[in-house]
Short mmCIF file of C-alpha atoms and ligand atoms in Angstrom, two decimals:
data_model
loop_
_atom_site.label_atom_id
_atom_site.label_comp_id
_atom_site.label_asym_id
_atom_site.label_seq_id
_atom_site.Cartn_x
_atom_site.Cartn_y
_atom_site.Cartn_z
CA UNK C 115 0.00 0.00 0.00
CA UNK C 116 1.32 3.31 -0.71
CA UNK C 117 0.96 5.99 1.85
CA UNK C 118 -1.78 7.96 0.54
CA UNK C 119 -4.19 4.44 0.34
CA UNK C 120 -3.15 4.11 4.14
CA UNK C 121 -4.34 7.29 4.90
CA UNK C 122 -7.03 8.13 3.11
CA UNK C 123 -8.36 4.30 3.51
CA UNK C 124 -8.30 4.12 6.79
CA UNK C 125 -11.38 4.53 8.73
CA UNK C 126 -12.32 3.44 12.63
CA UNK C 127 -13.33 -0.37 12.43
CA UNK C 128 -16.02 -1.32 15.11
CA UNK C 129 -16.56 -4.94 14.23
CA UNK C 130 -14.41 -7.77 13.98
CA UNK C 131 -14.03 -11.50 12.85
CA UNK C 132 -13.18 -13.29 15.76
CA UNK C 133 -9.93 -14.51 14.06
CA UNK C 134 -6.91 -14.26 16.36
CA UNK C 135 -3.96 -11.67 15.61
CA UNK C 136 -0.58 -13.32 15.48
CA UNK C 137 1.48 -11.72 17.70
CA UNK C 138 4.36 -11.37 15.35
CA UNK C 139 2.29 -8.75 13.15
CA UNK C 140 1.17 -6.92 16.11
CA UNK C 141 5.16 -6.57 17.04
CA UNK C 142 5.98 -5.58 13.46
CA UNK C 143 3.28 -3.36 13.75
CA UNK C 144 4.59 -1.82 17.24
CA UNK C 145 7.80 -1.53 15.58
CA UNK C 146 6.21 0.61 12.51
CA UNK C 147 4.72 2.70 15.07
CA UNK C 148 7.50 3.32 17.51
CA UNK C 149 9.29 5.39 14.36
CA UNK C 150 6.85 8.02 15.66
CA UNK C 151 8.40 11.32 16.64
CA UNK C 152 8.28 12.37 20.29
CA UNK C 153 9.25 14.57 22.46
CA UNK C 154 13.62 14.97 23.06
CA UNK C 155 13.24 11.70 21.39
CA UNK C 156 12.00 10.72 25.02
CA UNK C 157 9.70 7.63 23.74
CA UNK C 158 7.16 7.87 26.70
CA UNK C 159 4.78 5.19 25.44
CA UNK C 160 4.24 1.52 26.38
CA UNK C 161 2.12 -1.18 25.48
CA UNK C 162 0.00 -3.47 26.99
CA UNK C 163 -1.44 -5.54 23.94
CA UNK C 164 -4.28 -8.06 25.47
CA UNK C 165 -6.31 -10.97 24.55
CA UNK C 166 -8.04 -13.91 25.24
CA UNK C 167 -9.25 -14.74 29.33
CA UNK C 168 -7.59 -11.39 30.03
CA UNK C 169 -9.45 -9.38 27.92
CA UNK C 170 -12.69 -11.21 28.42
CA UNK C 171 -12.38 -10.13 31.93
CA UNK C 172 -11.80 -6.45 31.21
CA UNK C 173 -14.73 -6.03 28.91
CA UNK C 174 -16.60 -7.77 31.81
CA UNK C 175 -15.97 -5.38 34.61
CA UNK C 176 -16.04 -2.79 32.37
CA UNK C 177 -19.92 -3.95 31.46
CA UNK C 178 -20.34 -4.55 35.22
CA UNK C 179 -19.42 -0.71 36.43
CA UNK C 180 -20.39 0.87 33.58
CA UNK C 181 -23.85 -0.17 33.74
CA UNK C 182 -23.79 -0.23 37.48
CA UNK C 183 -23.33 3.71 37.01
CA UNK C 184 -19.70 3.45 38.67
CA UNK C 185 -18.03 7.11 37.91
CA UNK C 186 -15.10 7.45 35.53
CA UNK C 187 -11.84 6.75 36.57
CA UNK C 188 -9.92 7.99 33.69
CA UNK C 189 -5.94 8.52 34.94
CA UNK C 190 -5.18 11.78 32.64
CA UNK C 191 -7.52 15.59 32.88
CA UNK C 192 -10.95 15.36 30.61
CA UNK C 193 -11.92 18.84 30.40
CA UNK C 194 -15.60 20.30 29.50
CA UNK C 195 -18.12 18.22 27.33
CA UNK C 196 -17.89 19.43 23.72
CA UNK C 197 -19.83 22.37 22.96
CA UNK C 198 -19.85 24.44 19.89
CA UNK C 199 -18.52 23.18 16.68
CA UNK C 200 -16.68 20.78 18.58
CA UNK C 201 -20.20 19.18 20.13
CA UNK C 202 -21.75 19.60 15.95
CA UNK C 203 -18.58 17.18 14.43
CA UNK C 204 -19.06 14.64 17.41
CA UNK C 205 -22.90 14.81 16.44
CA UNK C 206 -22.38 14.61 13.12
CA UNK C 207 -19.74 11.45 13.49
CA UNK C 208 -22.67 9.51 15.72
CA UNK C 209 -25.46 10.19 13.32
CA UNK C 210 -23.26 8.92 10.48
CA UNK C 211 -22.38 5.90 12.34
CA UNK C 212 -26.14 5.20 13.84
CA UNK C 213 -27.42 5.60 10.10
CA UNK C 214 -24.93 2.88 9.07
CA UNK C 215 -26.47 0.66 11.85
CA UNK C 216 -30.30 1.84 11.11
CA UNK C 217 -29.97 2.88 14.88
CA UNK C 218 -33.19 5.43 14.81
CA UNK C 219 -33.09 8.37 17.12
CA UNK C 220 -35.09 7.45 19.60
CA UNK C 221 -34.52 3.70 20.39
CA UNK C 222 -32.94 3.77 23.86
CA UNK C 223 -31.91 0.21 23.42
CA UNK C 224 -30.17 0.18 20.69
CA UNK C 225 -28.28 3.29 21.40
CA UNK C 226 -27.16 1.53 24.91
CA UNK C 227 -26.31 -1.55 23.15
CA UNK C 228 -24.21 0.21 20.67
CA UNK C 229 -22.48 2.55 23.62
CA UNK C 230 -21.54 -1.06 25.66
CA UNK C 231 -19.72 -2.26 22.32
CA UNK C 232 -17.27 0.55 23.22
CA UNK C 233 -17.04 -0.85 26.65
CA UNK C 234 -16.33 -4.46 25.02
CA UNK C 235 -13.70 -2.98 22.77
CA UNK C 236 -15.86 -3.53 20.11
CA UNK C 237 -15.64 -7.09 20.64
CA UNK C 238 -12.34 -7.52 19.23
CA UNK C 239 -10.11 -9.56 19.52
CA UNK C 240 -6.99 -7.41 21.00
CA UNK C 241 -6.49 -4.51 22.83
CA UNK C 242 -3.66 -2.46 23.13
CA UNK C 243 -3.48 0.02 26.33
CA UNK C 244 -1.18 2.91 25.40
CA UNK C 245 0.57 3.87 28.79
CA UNK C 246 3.32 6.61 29.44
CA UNK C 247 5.95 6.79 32.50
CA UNK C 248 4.53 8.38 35.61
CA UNK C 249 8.01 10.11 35.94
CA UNK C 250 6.65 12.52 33.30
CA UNK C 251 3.18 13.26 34.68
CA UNK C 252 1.90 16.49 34.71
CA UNK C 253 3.88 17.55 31.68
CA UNK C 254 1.76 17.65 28.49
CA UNK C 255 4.08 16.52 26.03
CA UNK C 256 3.78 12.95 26.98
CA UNK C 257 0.18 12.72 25.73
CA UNK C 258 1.23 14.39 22.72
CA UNK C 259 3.42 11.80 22.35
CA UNK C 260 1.14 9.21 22.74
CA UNK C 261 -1.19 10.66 20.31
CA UNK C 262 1.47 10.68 17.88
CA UNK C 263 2.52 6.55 18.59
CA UNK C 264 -1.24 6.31 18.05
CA UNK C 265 -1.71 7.21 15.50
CA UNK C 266 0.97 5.84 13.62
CA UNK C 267 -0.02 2.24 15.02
CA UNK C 268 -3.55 2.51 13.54
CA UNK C 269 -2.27 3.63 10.16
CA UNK C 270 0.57 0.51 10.50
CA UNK C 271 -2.56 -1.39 11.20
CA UNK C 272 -4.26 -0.76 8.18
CA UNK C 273 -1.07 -1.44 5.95
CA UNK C 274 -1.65 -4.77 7.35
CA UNK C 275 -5.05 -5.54 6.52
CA UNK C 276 -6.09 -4.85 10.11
CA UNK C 277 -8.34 -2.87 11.64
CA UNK C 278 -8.06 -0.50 14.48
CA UNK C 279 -10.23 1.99 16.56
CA UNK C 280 -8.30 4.29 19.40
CA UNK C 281 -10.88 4.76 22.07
CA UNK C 282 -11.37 6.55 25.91
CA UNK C 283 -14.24 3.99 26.22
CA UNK C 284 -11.69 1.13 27.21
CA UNK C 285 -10.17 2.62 29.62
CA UNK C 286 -12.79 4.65 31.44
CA UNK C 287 -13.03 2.28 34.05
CA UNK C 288 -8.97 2.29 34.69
CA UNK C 289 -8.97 -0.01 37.46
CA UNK C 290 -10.60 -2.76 35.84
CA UNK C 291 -7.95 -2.40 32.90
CA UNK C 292 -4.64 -1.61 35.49
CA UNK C 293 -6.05 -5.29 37.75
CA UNK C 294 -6.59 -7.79 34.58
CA UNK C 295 -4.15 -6.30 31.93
CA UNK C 296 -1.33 -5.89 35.38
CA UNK C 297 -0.32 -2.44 34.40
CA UNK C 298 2.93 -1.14 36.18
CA UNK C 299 2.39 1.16 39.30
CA UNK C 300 4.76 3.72 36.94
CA UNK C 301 2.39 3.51 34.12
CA UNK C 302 -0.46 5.91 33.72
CA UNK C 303 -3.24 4.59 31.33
CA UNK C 304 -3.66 6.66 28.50
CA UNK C 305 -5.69 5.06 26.40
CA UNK C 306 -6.91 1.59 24.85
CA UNK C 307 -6.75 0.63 20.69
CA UNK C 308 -9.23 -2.25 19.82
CA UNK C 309 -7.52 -4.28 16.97
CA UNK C 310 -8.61 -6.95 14.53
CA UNK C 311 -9.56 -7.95 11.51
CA UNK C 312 -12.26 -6.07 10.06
CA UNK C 313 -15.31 -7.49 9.30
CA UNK C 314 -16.63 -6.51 5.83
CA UNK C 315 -20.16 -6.45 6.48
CA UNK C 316 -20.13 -4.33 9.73
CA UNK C 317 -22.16 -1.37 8.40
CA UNK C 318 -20.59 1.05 10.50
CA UNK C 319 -17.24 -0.07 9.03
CA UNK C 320 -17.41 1.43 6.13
CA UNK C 321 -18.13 5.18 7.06
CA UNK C 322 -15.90 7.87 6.11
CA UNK C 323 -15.93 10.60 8.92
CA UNK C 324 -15.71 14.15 7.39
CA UNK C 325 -13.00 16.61 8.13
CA UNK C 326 -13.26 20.24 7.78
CA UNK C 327 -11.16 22.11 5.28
CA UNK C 328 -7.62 22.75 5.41
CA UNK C 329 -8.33 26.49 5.03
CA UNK C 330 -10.78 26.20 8.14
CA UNK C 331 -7.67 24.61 10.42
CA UNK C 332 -4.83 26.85 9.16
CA UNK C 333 -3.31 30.29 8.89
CA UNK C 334 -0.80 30.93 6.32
CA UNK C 335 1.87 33.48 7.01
CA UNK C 336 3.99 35.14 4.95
CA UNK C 337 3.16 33.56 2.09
CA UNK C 338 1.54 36.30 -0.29
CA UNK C 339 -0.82 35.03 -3.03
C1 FMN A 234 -8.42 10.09 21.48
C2 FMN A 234 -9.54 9.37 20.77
C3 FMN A 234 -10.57 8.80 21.50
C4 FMN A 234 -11.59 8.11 20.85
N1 FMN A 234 -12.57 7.50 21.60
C5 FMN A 234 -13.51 6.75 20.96
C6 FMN A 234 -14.46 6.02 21.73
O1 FMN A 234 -14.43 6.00 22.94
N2 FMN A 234 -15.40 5.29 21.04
C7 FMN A 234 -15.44 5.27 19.66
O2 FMN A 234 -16.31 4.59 19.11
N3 FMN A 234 -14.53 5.94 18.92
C8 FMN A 234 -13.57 6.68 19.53
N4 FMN A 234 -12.61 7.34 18.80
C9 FMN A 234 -12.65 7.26 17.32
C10 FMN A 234 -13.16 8.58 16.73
O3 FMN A 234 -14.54 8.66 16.90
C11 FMN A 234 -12.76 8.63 15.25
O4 FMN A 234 -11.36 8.60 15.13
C12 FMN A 234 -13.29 9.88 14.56
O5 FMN A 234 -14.70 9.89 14.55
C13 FMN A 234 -12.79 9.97 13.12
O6 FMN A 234 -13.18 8.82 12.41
P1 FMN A 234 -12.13 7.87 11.68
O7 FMN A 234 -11.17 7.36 12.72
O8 FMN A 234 -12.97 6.76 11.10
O9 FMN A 234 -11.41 8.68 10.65
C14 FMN A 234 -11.60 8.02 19.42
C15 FMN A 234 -10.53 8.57 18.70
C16 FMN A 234 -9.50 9.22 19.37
C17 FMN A 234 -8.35 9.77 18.54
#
């Protein structure tokens, strides 16, 4: 694949076959994404990549609390709910993806069911927590970092043939994930990365999100006409 197919091809994938990942892709794939830039070089990012009993148990207790109306426990600052623009793109991403599922506005339960798919990582079968070294708490570039490793791990995903969707939904409930996937006491949880093969006929697979224009994001200087 050339790089313009990865990027441009790559969407979120929110259902999977059931097929198992080899674990020698997912470390080529790791590999592909640690060329990510970061911070003085500084390479803040670890993995926890999870399957199997282990997973089962997190998408579990995540079901359990979640639904059990157990507050967040996310280990990094959320800040306001989107408002704004911001609030009209996140609309606009959900009423693309309910359309896809013929999810109608007003059917409670199938809205729920389709919010505790996020909790079950989308049923796939891995998931890959994204953690970065306590040491550098506080400071924002580590999340930036992150981001960046990310990122570059979906988009090594897809060169693959696999699928990927970064999500906070995993590790809202950040005990559950730091008991069953044994995260280090000098790890904070960033965030989780369901990953799979995609499965074709998963409607919501297939939609494009929009982005705004490049003129919309960015300021030219000094350029002239
Ligand atoms: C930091 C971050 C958190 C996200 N959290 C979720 C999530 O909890 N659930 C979900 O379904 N998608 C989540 N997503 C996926 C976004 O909704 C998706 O990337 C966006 O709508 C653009 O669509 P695309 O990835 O298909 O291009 C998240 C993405 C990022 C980068």
């Amino acid at each position: 694949m050339q790089f313009d197919d990865v990027i441009l091809g790559r969407r979120s994938i929110r259902g999977y076959k059931p097929d198992p990942v080899p674990k020698v892709l997912i470390e080529e794939i790791l590999r592909l994404a640690m060329r990510a830039p970061s911070s003085m070089n500084t390479q803040p990012w670890n993995f926890y990549v999870i399957t199997g009993e282990p997973l089962n148990k997190i998408r579990a207790g995540n079901t359990e609390r979640m639904l059990a109306g157990v507050p967040q426990s996310r280990e990094f600052r959320t800040g306001q709910p989107f408002a704004g623009k911001h609030r009209d793109r996140q609309v606009a991403v959900a009423k693309q993806l309910f359309g896809a599922m013929g999810i109608a506005r007003d059917d409670k339960e199938m809205r729920q069911d389709w919010v505790m798919r996020g909790f079950r990582q989308f049923d796939a079968p891995v998931c890959v927590i994204v953690t970065f070294d306590r040491a550098l708490e506080g400071a924002d570039d580590a999340p930036f970092d992150c981001g960046a490793v990310a990122t570059a791990l979906v988009n090594a995903a897809w060169s693959r043939g696999l699928g990927a969707v970064i999500n906070s939904q995993g590790i809202m409930q950040s005990p559950v994930v730091r008991e069953h996937a044994g995260i280090a006491d000098d790890q904070i949880i960033m965030k989780s990365i369901a990953l799979g093969w995609p499965d074709e006929t998963f409607p919501a697979n297939a939609v494009v999100s929009e982005r705004k224009a490049v003129e919309e994001a960015t300021v030219f200087v000094g350029f002239g006409d």
